[in-house]
DNA sequence: CGGCATCCGAGTAGATACTG
DNA sequence: CAGTATCTACTCGGATGCCG
């Protein structure tokens, strides 16, 4: 397991970022009135992440295509998350009033900007997933 | 609202990253056997995020201190998340067998490395939270 | 003090059937 | 096809009490 050194400088830098972000709030009230928490709730949602990843890979997908790809999502969840993601501006929904109806979803530019950030995190988690799984095993053996 | 341009080049780059990450799996089975999804489930959890942020700002915290800061978390949730985060290697738990007992939590170097990634995402979400709230309002007015 | 065990209620997710 | 509506099941999470 390659341990990467985190310098004290980096730790201070992180602390300062946190202070800057949340400093204007009373730290003891932070959770209550926090727009960041609100935004994070959407973009860190399990299904939202998958939807965004799939739309990052397949630029345009219809409702049922998406449903097939994310095989274990229900109609309800999918339509709900799509609505939230559309409302927040991450993706666009285009309806073609043909018969049968056709609806296409794709990431907006804003959604792509989010995707880039998300990918940094998923890349990190991929890079370290082995370490984490190992850690977990060791821990439960104790 | 400042729209930032996302070039086609960046979009392709994102798609390639996704392909690299998930390409070795059958895309249609991706959700089932995905270690990334497993790791993400932990680190994108609402409470875990808050715990890591607080420990990024206050380097050492005891159980009840943490509980007071994250004012709306229950004992159960807190101890559960702490255990998971410890198991995965994000934080360390040090027990001092005094009376009354004292237990201190702090981020490991690995936890700090994660924190850095997390902060990039929270910074992004802070930067765009106004836009998102606006989007949401517009959407629900329609 | 730290935190586990138990219980219990509310909310959420899934399955299914149905509609424009 | 793209959802919505309804019902059920179950999980999550909060409250409480207890113990090392």
GROMACS .gro file of N, CA and C in nm, chain B:
model
  426
  143UNK      N    1  -2.545   3.538  -1.446
  143UNK     CA    2  -2.494   3.401  -1.433
  143UNK      C    3  -2.383   3.377  -1.535
  144UNK      N    4  -2.268   3.347  -1.486
  144UNK     CA    5  -2.155   3.324  -1.575
  144UNK      C    6  -2.160   3.179  -1.622
  145UNK      N    7  -2.185   3.167  -1.750
  145UNK     CA    8  -2.181   3.031  -1.805
  145UNK      C    9  -2.039   3.001  -1.847
  146UNK      N   10  -1.986   2.894  -1.796
  146UNK     CA   11  -1.852   2.861  -1.840
  146UNK      C   12  -1.861   2.764  -1.956
  147UNK      N   13  -1.780   2.790  -2.055
  147UNK     CA   14  -1.783   2.709  -2.174
  147UNK      C   15  -1.715   2.576  -2.147
  148UNK      N   16  -1.783   2.472  -2.184
  148UNK     CA   17  -1.720   2.341  -2.178
  148UNK      C   18  -1.695   2.300  -2.322
  149UNK      N   19  -1.570   2.284  -2.356
  149UNK     CA   20  -1.537   2.252  -2.494
  149UNK      C   21  -1.569   2.107  -2.525
  150UNK      N   22  -1.585   2.081  -2.652
  150UNK     CA   23  -1.607   1.943  -2.694
  150UNK      C   24  -1.490   1.855  -2.653
  151UNK      N   25  -1.373   1.915  -2.658
  151UNK     CA   26  -1.254   1.841  -2.618
  151UNK      C   27  -1.268   1.790  -2.475
  152UNK      N   28  -1.316   1.877  -2.390
  152UNK     CA   29  -1.333   1.836  -2.250
  152UNK      C   30  -1.438   1.727  -2.234
  153UNK      N   31  -1.542   1.739  -2.316
  153UNK     CA   32  -1.648   1.638  -2.309
  153UNK      C   33  -1.595   1.501  -2.349
  154UNK      N   34  -1.515   1.501  -2.454
  154UNK     CA   35  -1.457   1.375  -2.499
  154UNK      C   36  -1.363   1.320  -2.393
  155UNK      N   37  -1.289   1.411  -2.333
  155UNK     CA   38  -1.196   1.371  -2.228
  155UNK      C   39  -1.271   1.305  -2.113
  156UNK      N   40  -1.381   1.363  -2.075
  156UNK     CA   41  -1.463   1.304  -1.968
  156UNK      C   42  -1.512   1.166  -2.008
  157UNK      N   43  -1.561   1.156  -2.130
  157UNK     CA   44  -1.612   1.027  -2.176
  157UNK      C   45  -1.502   0.922  -2.173
  158UNK      N   46  -1.382   0.961  -2.211
  158UNK     CA   47  -1.271   0.866  -2.209
  158UNK      C   48  -1.235   0.823  -2.068
  159UNK      N   49  -1.239   0.918  -1.977
  159UNK     CA   50  -1.214   0.882  -1.837
  159UNK      C   51  -1.315   0.777  -1.791
  160UNK      N   52  -1.440   0.801  -1.824
  160UNK     CA   53  -1.544   0.707  -1.782
  160UNK      C   54  -1.521   0.571  -1.843
  161UNK      N   55  -1.483   0.573  -1.970
  161UNK     CA   56  -1.459   0.447  -2.038
  161UNK      C   57  -1.345   0.372  -1.972
  162UNK      N   58  -1.239   0.442  -1.942
  162UNK     CA   59  -1.122   0.382  -1.878
  162UNK      C   60  -1.161   0.321  -1.744
  163UNK      N   61  -1.244   0.396  -1.671
  163UNK     CA   62  -1.281   0.352  -1.537
  163UNK      C   63  -1.371   0.230  -1.538
  164UNK      N   64  -1.467   0.233  -1.631
  164UNK     CA   65  -1.568   0.129  -1.628
  164UNK      C   66  -1.559   0.033  -1.745
  165UNK      N   67  -1.464   0.060  -1.835
  165UNK     CA   68  -1.458  -0.014  -1.959
  165UNK      C   69  -1.433  -0.162  -1.943
  166UNK      N   70  -1.359  -0.199  -1.837
  166UNK     CA   71  -1.328  -0.340  -1.820
  166UNK      C   72  -1.448  -0.418  -1.770
  167UNK      N   73  -1.551  -0.347  -1.733
  167UNK     CA   74  -1.673  -0.415  -1.692
  167UNK      C   75  -1.769  -0.415  -1.810
  168UNK      N   76  -1.857  -0.508  -1.808
  168UNK     CA   77  -1.966  -0.503  -1.905
  168UNK      C   78  -2.052  -0.383  -1.870
  169UNK      N   79  -2.062  -0.289  -1.964
  169UNK     CA   80  -2.133  -0.166  -1.931
  169UNK      C   81  -2.274  -0.192  -1.879
  170UNK      N   82  -2.333  -0.299  -1.925
  170UNK     CA   83  -2.469  -0.325  -1.883
  170UNK      C   84  -2.478  -0.382  -1.741
  171UNK      N   85  -2.363  -0.426  -1.690
  171UNK     CA   86  -2.362  -0.479  -1.554
  171UNK      C   87  -2.299  -0.382  -1.456
  172UNK      N   88  -2.251  -0.274  -1.508
  172UNK     CA   89  -2.174  -0.178  -1.431
  172UNK      C   90  -2.223  -0.157  -1.288
  173UNK      N   91  -2.353  -0.139  -1.268
  173UNK     CA   92  -2.391  -0.106  -1.132
  173UNK      C   93  -2.366  -0.218  -1.033
  174UNK      N   94  -2.379  -0.340  -1.077
  174UNK     CA   95  -2.376  -0.453  -0.986
  174UNK      C   96  -2.242  -0.477  -0.919
  175UNK      N   97  -2.137  -0.480  -0.999
  175UNK     CA   98  -2.009  -0.531  -0.949
  175UNK      C   99  -1.904  -0.421  -0.934
  176UNK      N  100  -1.950  -0.306  -0.898
  176UNK     CA  101  -1.862  -0.191  -0.910
  176UNK      C  102  -1.803  -0.146  -0.776
  177UNK      N  103  -1.672  -0.168  -0.759
  177UNK     CA  104  -1.609  -0.126  -0.634
  177UNK      C  105  -1.617   0.026  -0.615
  178UNK      N  106  -1.615   0.096  -0.726
  178UNK     CA  107  -1.622   0.242  -0.716
  178UNK      C  108  -1.753   0.283  -0.650
  179UNK      N  109  -1.858   0.216  -0.693
  179UNK     CA  110  -1.988   0.248  -0.636
  179UNK      C  111  -1.988   0.223  -0.486
  180UNK      N  112  -1.917   0.120  -0.448
  180UNK     CA  113  -1.906   0.085  -0.307
  180UNK      C  114  -1.831   0.193  -0.229
  181UNK      N  115  -1.718   0.233  -0.283
  181UNK     CA  116  -1.640   0.338  -0.217
  181UNK      C  117  -1.717   0.468  -0.212
  182UNK      N  118  -1.779   0.500  -0.324
  182UNK     CA  119  -1.856   0.625  -0.332
  182UNK      C  120  -1.969   0.628  -0.230
  183UNK      N  121  -2.028   0.512  -0.207
  183UNK     CA  122  -2.140   0.506  -0.113
  183UNK      C  123  -2.098   0.557   0.024
  184UNK      N  124  -1.975   0.527   0.062
  184UNK     CA  125  -1.926   0.572   0.192
  184UNK      C  126  -1.893   0.720   0.190
  185UNK      N  127  -1.813   0.759   0.089
  185UNK     CA  128  -1.761   0.895   0.093
  185UNK      C  129  -1.860   0.999   0.043
  186UNK      N  130  -1.969   0.956  -0.015
  186UNK     CA  131  -2.066   1.056  -0.057
  186UNK      C  132  -2.184   1.060   0.040
  187UNK      N  133  -2.170   0.990   0.149
  187UNK     CA  134  -2.275   0.992   0.250
  187UNK      C  135  -2.278   1.126   0.322
  188UNK      N  136  -2.398   1.174   0.336
  188UNK     CA  137  -2.422   1.304   0.402
  188UNK      C  138  -2.345   1.321   0.533
  189UNK      N  139  -2.358   1.226   0.621
  189UNK     CA  140  -2.294   1.239   0.752
  189UNK      C  141  -2.142   1.225   0.742
  190UNK      N  142  -2.098   1.130   0.661
  190UNK     CA  143  -1.954   1.111   0.645
  190UNK      C  144  -1.887   1.240   0.598
  191UNK      N  145  -1.949   1.305   0.504
  191UNK     CA  146  -1.895   1.430   0.451
  191UNK      C  147  -1.878   1.532   0.563
  192UNK      N  148  -1.980   1.544   0.644
  192UNK     CA  149  -1.973   1.642   0.752
  192UNK      C  150  -1.866   1.606   0.854
  193UNK      N  151  -1.859   1.479   0.886
  193UNK     CA  152  -1.758   1.434   0.982
  193UNK      C  153  -1.619   1.467   0.932
  194UNK      N  154  -1.594   1.433   0.806
  194UNK     CA  155  -1.461   1.458   0.749
  194UNK      C  156  -1.431   1.608   0.743
  195UNK      N  157  -1.530   1.688   0.708
  195UNK     CA  158  -1.509   1.832   0.704
  195UNK      C  159  -1.476   1.887   0.842
  196UNK      N  160  -1.549   1.843   0.941
  196UNK     CA  161  -1.523   1.892   1.077
  196UNK      C  162  -1.385   1.850   1.125
  197UNK      N  163  -1.348   1.727   1.095
  197UNK     CA  164  -1.215   1.682   1.138
  197UNK      C  165  -1.104   1.746   1.055
  198UNK      N  166  -1.141   1.796   0.937
  198UNK     CA  167  -1.044   1.871   0.859
  198UNK      C  168  -1.018   2.007   0.921
  199UNK      N  169  -1.119   2.057   0.989
  199UNK     CA  170  -1.105   2.190   1.049
  199UNK      C  171  -1.055   2.183   1.193
  200UNK      N  172  -1.114   2.095   1.271
  200UNK     CA  173  -1.067   2.071   1.408
  200UNK      C  174  -0.990   1.939   1.408
  201UNK      N  175  -0.858   1.946   1.414
  201UNK     CA  176  -0.778   1.824   1.389
  201UNK      C  177  -0.810   1.706   1.480
  202UNK      N  178  -0.845   1.735   1.603
  202UNK     CA  179  -0.878   1.626   1.695
  202UNK      C  180  -1.011   1.656   1.762
  203UNK      N  181  -1.100   1.558   1.758
  203UNK     CA  182  -1.229   1.578   1.823
  203UNK      C  183  -1.272   1.451   1.895
  204UNK      N  184  -1.335   1.470   2.008
  204UNK     CA  185  -1.390   1.358   2.082
  204UNK      C  186  -1.533   1.333   2.036
  205UNK      N  187  -1.583   1.219   2.074
  205UNK     CA  188  -1.716   1.179   2.028
  205UNK      C  189  -1.822   1.287   2.052
  206UNK      N  190  -1.829   1.332   2.175
  206UNK     CA  191  -1.935   1.428   2.208
  206UNK      C  192  -1.910   1.567   2.152
  207UNK      N  193  -1.786   1.600   2.129
  207UNK     CA  194  -1.757   1.727   2.061
  207UNK      C  195  -1.811   1.724   1.919
  208UNK      N  196  -1.781   1.615   1.853
  208UNK     CA  197  -1.828   1.596   1.716
  208UNK      C  198  -1.980   1.599   1.712
  209UNK      N  199  -2.038   1.532   1.808
  209UNK     CA  200  -2.183   1.526   1.814
  209UNK      C  201  -2.244   1.665   1.832
  210UNK      N  202  -2.177   1.748   1.912
  210UNK     CA  203  -2.228   1.882   1.935
  210UNK      C  204  -2.216   1.966   1.808
  211UNK      N  205  -2.107   1.948   1.736
  211UNK     CA  206  -2.086   2.028   1.615
  211UNK      C  207  -2.186   1.990   1.507
  212UNK      N  208  -2.198   1.861   1.483
  212UNK     CA  209  -2.300   1.817   1.387
  212UNK      C  210  -2.428   1.804   1.466
  213UNK      N  211  -2.493   1.916   1.487
  213UNK     CA  212  -2.593   1.919   1.594
  213UNK      C  213  -2.707   1.820   1.574
  214UNK      N  214  -2.738   1.789   1.450
  214UNK     CA  215  -2.858   1.708   1.429
  214UNK      C  216  -2.828   1.561   1.398
  215UNK      N  217  -2.718   1.513   1.447
  215UNK     CA  218  -2.689   1.372   1.424
  215UNK      C  219  -2.715   1.295   1.554
  216UNK      N  220  -2.762   1.174   1.540
  216UNK     CA  221  -2.791   1.092   1.659
  216UNK      C  222  -2.669   1.010   1.696
  217UNK      N  223  -2.665   0.966   1.820
  217UNK     CA  224  -2.558   0.877   1.865
  217UNK      C  225  -2.536   0.763   1.768
  218UNK      N  226  -2.645   0.703   1.735
  218UNK     CA  227  -2.639   0.583   1.651
  218UNK      C  228  -2.569   0.612   1.518
  219UNK      N  229  -2.617   0.711   1.449
  219UNK     CA  230  -2.559   0.748   1.321
  219UNK      C  231  -2.412   0.782   1.336
  220UNK      N  232  -2.382   0.865   1.436
  220UNK     CA  233  -2.244   0.909   1.451
  220UNK      C  234  -2.151   0.791   1.476
  221UNK      N  235  -2.188   0.705   1.570
  221UNK     CA  236  -2.097   0.595   1.600
  221UNK      C  237  -2.087   0.499   1.482
  222UNK      N  238  -2.196   0.485   1.412
  222UNK     CA  239  -2.196   0.398   1.295
  222UNK      C  240  -2.103   0.450   1.186
  223UNK      N  241  -2.119   0.578   1.154
  223UNK     CA  242  -2.036   0.638   1.049
  223UNK      C  243  -1.890   0.640   1.089
  224UNK      N  244  -1.865   0.672   1.215
  224UNK     CA  245  -1.726   0.675   1.262
  224UNK      C  246  -1.662   0.539   1.242
  225UNK      N  247  -1.739   0.435   1.272
  225UNK     CA  248  -1.684   0.301   1.258
  225UNK      C  249  -1.652   0.269   1.112
  226UNK      N  250  -1.743   0.304   1.025
  226UNK     CA  251  -1.720   0.280   0.882
  226UNK      C  252  -1.600   0.359   0.832
  227UNK      N  253  -1.594   0.485   0.870
  227UNK     CA  254  -1.483   0.570   0.825
  227UNK      C  255  -1.350   0.520   0.880
  228UNK      N  256  -1.354   0.469   1.001
  228UNK     CA  257  -1.232   0.412   1.059
  228UNK      C  258  -1.193   0.284   0.984
  229UNK      N  259  -1.293   0.200   0.961
  229UNK     CA  260  -1.267   0.074   0.892
  229UNK      C  261  -1.205   0.096   0.755
  230UNK      N  262  -1.254   0.195   0.684
  230UNK     CA  263  -1.202   0.221   0.550
  230UNK      C  264  -1.071   0.297   0.551
  231UNK      N  265  -1.030   0.342   0.668
  231UNK     CA  266  -0.899   0.404   0.680
  231UNK      C  267  -0.895   0.555   0.673
  232UNK      N  268  -1.012   0.618   0.677
  232UNK     CA  269  -1.013   0.764   0.666
  232UNK      C  270  -0.978   0.832   0.797
  233UNK      N  271  -1.008   0.766   0.907
  233UNK     CA  272  -0.977   0.830   1.034
  233UNK      C  273  -0.929   0.729   1.137
  234UNK      N  274  -0.861   0.781   1.236
  234UNK     CA  275  -0.809   0.696   1.342
  234UNK      C  276  -0.881   0.726   1.472
  235UNK      N  277  -0.890   0.624   1.552
  235UNK     CA  278  -0.963   0.633   1.679
  235UNK      C  279  -0.865   0.596   1.789
  236UNK      N  280  -0.843   0.687   1.879
  236UNK     CA  281  -0.750   0.661   1.988
  236UNK      C  282  -0.824   0.667   2.121
  237UNK      N  283  -0.810   0.559   2.195
  237UNK     CA  284  -0.882   0.550   2.321
  237UNK      C  285  -0.785   0.567   2.437
  238UNK      N  286  -0.816   0.655   2.528
  238UNK     CA  287  -0.736   0.672   2.649
  238UNK      C  288  -0.815   0.616   2.765
  239UNK      N  289  -0.763   0.505   2.822
  239UNK     CA  290  -0.844   0.435   2.925
  239UNK      C  291  -0.839   0.506   3.059
  240UNK      N  292  -0.873   0.630   3.057
  240UNK     CA  293  -0.887   0.705   3.180
  240UNK      C  294  -1.027   0.684   3.233
  241UNK      N  295  -1.053   0.746   3.348
  241UNK     CA  296  -1.191   0.746   3.395
  241UNK      C  297  -1.232   0.891   3.421
  242UNK      N  298  -1.329   0.945   3.351
  242UNK     CA  299  -1.404   0.875   3.246
  242UNK      C  300  -1.322   0.860   3.120
  243UNK      N  301  -1.359   0.765   3.043
  243UNK     CA  302  -1.286   0.730   2.923
  243UNK      C  303  -1.280   0.848   2.825
  244UNK      N  304  -1.171   0.855   2.750
  244UNK     CA  305  -1.158   0.960   2.649
  244UNK      C  306  -1.124   0.895   2.516
  245UNK      N  307  -1.194   0.933   2.413
  245UNK     CA  308  -1.169   0.879   2.279
  245UNK      C  309  -1.153   0.995   2.182
  246UNK      N  310  -1.045   0.990   2.106
  246UNK     CA  311  -1.020   1.099   2.013
  246UNK      C  312  -1.018   1.048   1.869
  247UNK      N  313  -1.080   1.126   1.784
  247UNK     CA  314  -1.082   1.093   1.642
  247UNK      C  315  -1.001   1.196   1.565
  248UNK      N  316  -0.926   1.148   1.466
  248UNK     CA  317  -0.863   1.243   1.374
  248UNK      C  318  -0.844   1.178   1.237
  249UNK      N  319  -0.830   1.263   1.138
  249UNK     CA  320  -0.810   1.213   1.004
  249UNK      C  321  -0.673   1.148   0.991
  250UNK      N  322  -0.668   1.038   0.919
  250UNK     CA  323  -0.539   0.981   0.880
  250UNK      C  324  -0.487   1.059   0.761
  251UNK      N  325  -0.366   1.028   0.718
  251UNK     CA  326  -0.315   1.090   0.597
  251UNK      C  327  -0.403   1.056   0.477
  252UNK      N  328  -0.450   0.934   0.480
  252UNK     CA  329  -0.542   0.892   0.374
  252UNK      C  330  -0.669   0.977   0.377
  253UNK      N  331  -0.720   0.999   0.497
  253UNK     CA  332  -0.837   1.084   0.513
  253UNK      C  333  -0.814   1.225   0.462
  254UNK      N  334  -0.694   1.276   0.487
  254UNK     CA  335  -0.661   1.409   0.438
  254UNK      C  336  -0.656   1.412   0.285
  255UNK      N  337  -0.606   1.305   0.229
  255UNK     CA  338  -0.600   1.299   0.084
  255UNK      C  339  -0.741   1.299   0.025
  256UNK      N  340  -0.830   1.228   0.093
  256UNK     CA  341  -0.970   1.232   0.050
  256UNK      C  342  -1.029   1.371   0.071
  257UNK      N  343  -0.998   1.429   0.185
  257UNK     CA  344  -1.051   1.562   0.215
  257UNK      C  345  -1.020   1.662   0.104
  258UNK      N  346  -0.898   1.653   0.052
  258UNK     CA  347  -0.861   1.746  -0.055
  258UNK      C  348  -0.954   1.733  -0.175
  259UNK      N  349  -0.982   1.608  -0.211
  259UNK     CA  350  -1.074   1.586  -0.323
  259UNK      C  351  -1.213   1.636  -0.290
  260UNK      N  352  -1.255   1.603  -0.170
  260UNK     CA  353  -1.389   1.645  -0.128
  260UNK      C  354  -1.402   1.796  -0.134
  261UNK      N  355  -1.298   1.866  -0.089
  261UNK     CA  356  -1.304   2.012  -0.085
  261UNK      C  357  -1.318   2.071  -0.224
  262UNK      N  358  -1.255   2.006  -0.322
  262UNK     CA  359  -1.272   2.056  -0.458
  262UNK      C  360  -1.419   2.052  -0.499
  263UNK      N  361  -1.485   1.947  -0.455
  263UNK     CA  362  -1.627   1.934  -0.489
  263UNK      C  363  -1.713   2.034  -0.411
  264UNK      N  364  -1.685   2.049  -0.282
  264UNK     CA  365  -1.765   2.144  -0.204
  264UNK      C  366  -1.738   2.287  -0.250
  265UNK      N  367  -1.615   2.314  -0.290
  265UNK     CA  368  -1.586   2.447  -0.341
  265UNK      C  369  -1.664   2.472  -0.469
  266UNK      N  370  -1.665   2.371  -0.553
  266UNK     CA  371  -1.743   2.383  -0.675
  266UNK      C  372  -1.889   2.411  -0.641
  267UNK      N  373  -1.941   2.336  -0.546
  267UNK     CA  374  -2.083   2.349  -0.514
  267UNK      C  375  -2.112   2.483  -0.446
  268UNK      N  376  -2.013   2.535  -0.375
  268UNK     CA  377  -2.033   2.667  -0.316
  268UNK      C  378  -2.035   2.773  -0.426
  269UNK      N  379  -1.940   2.760  -0.515
  269UNK     CA  380  -1.928   2.857  -0.624
  269UNK      C  381  -2.057   2.865  -0.706
  270UNK      N  382  -2.123   2.750  -0.721
  270UNK     CA  383  -2.238   2.748  -0.810
  270UNK      C  384  -2.372   2.739  -0.738
  271UNK      N  385  -2.369   2.746  -0.607
  271UNK     CA  386  -2.495   2.724  -0.535
  271UNK      C  387  -2.600   2.829  -0.572
  272UNK      N  388  -2.557   2.953  -0.593
  272UNK     CA  389  -2.654   3.056  -0.632
  272UNK      C  390  -2.721   3.023  -0.764
  273UNK      N  391  -2.639   2.987  -0.860
  273UNK     CA  392  -2.691   2.948  -0.990
  273UNK      C  393  -2.793   2.836  -0.976
  274UNK      N  394  -2.756   2.738  -0.896
  274UNK     CA  395  -2.843   2.622  -0.882
  274UNK      C  396  -2.976   2.659  -0.817
  275UNK      N  397  -2.967   2.739  -0.712
  275UNK     CA  398  -3.091   2.781  -0.645
  275UNK      C  399  -3.179   2.859  -0.743
  276UNK      N  400  -3.116   2.944  -0.824
  276UNK     CA  401  -3.189   3.018  -0.927
  276UNK      C  402  -3.255   2.924  -1.026
  277UNK      N  403  -3.176   2.832  -1.078
  277UNK     CA  404  -3.229   2.733  -1.172
  277UNK      C  405  -3.353   2.667  -1.115
  278UNK      N  406  -3.342   2.630  -0.992
  278UNK     CA  407  -3.449   2.556  -0.927
  278UNK      C  408  -3.576   2.640  -0.919
  279UNK      N  409  -3.558   2.766  -0.882
  279UNK     CA  410  -3.673   2.857  -0.873
  279UNK      C  411  -3.740   2.871  -1.008
  280UNK      N  412  -3.659   2.900  -1.109
  280UNK     CA  413  -3.712   2.918  -1.245
  280UNK      C  414  -3.791   2.794  -1.285
  281UNK      N  415  -3.734   2.679  -1.257
  281UNK     CA  416  -3.796   2.554  -1.299
  281UNK      C  417  -3.933   2.535  -1.235
  282UNK      N  418  -3.942   2.568  -1.111
  282UNK     CA  419  -4.068   2.543  -1.041
  282UNK      C  420  -4.171   2.652  -1.065
  283UNK      N  421  -4.127   2.763  -1.126
  283UNK     CA  422  -4.221   2.867  -1.161
  283UNK      C  423  -4.298   2.829  -1.287
  284UNK      N  424  -4.231   2.754  -1.371
  284UNK     CA  425  -4.294   2.716  -1.498
  284UNK      C  426  -4.420   2.634  -1.477
   0.00000   0.00000   0.00000
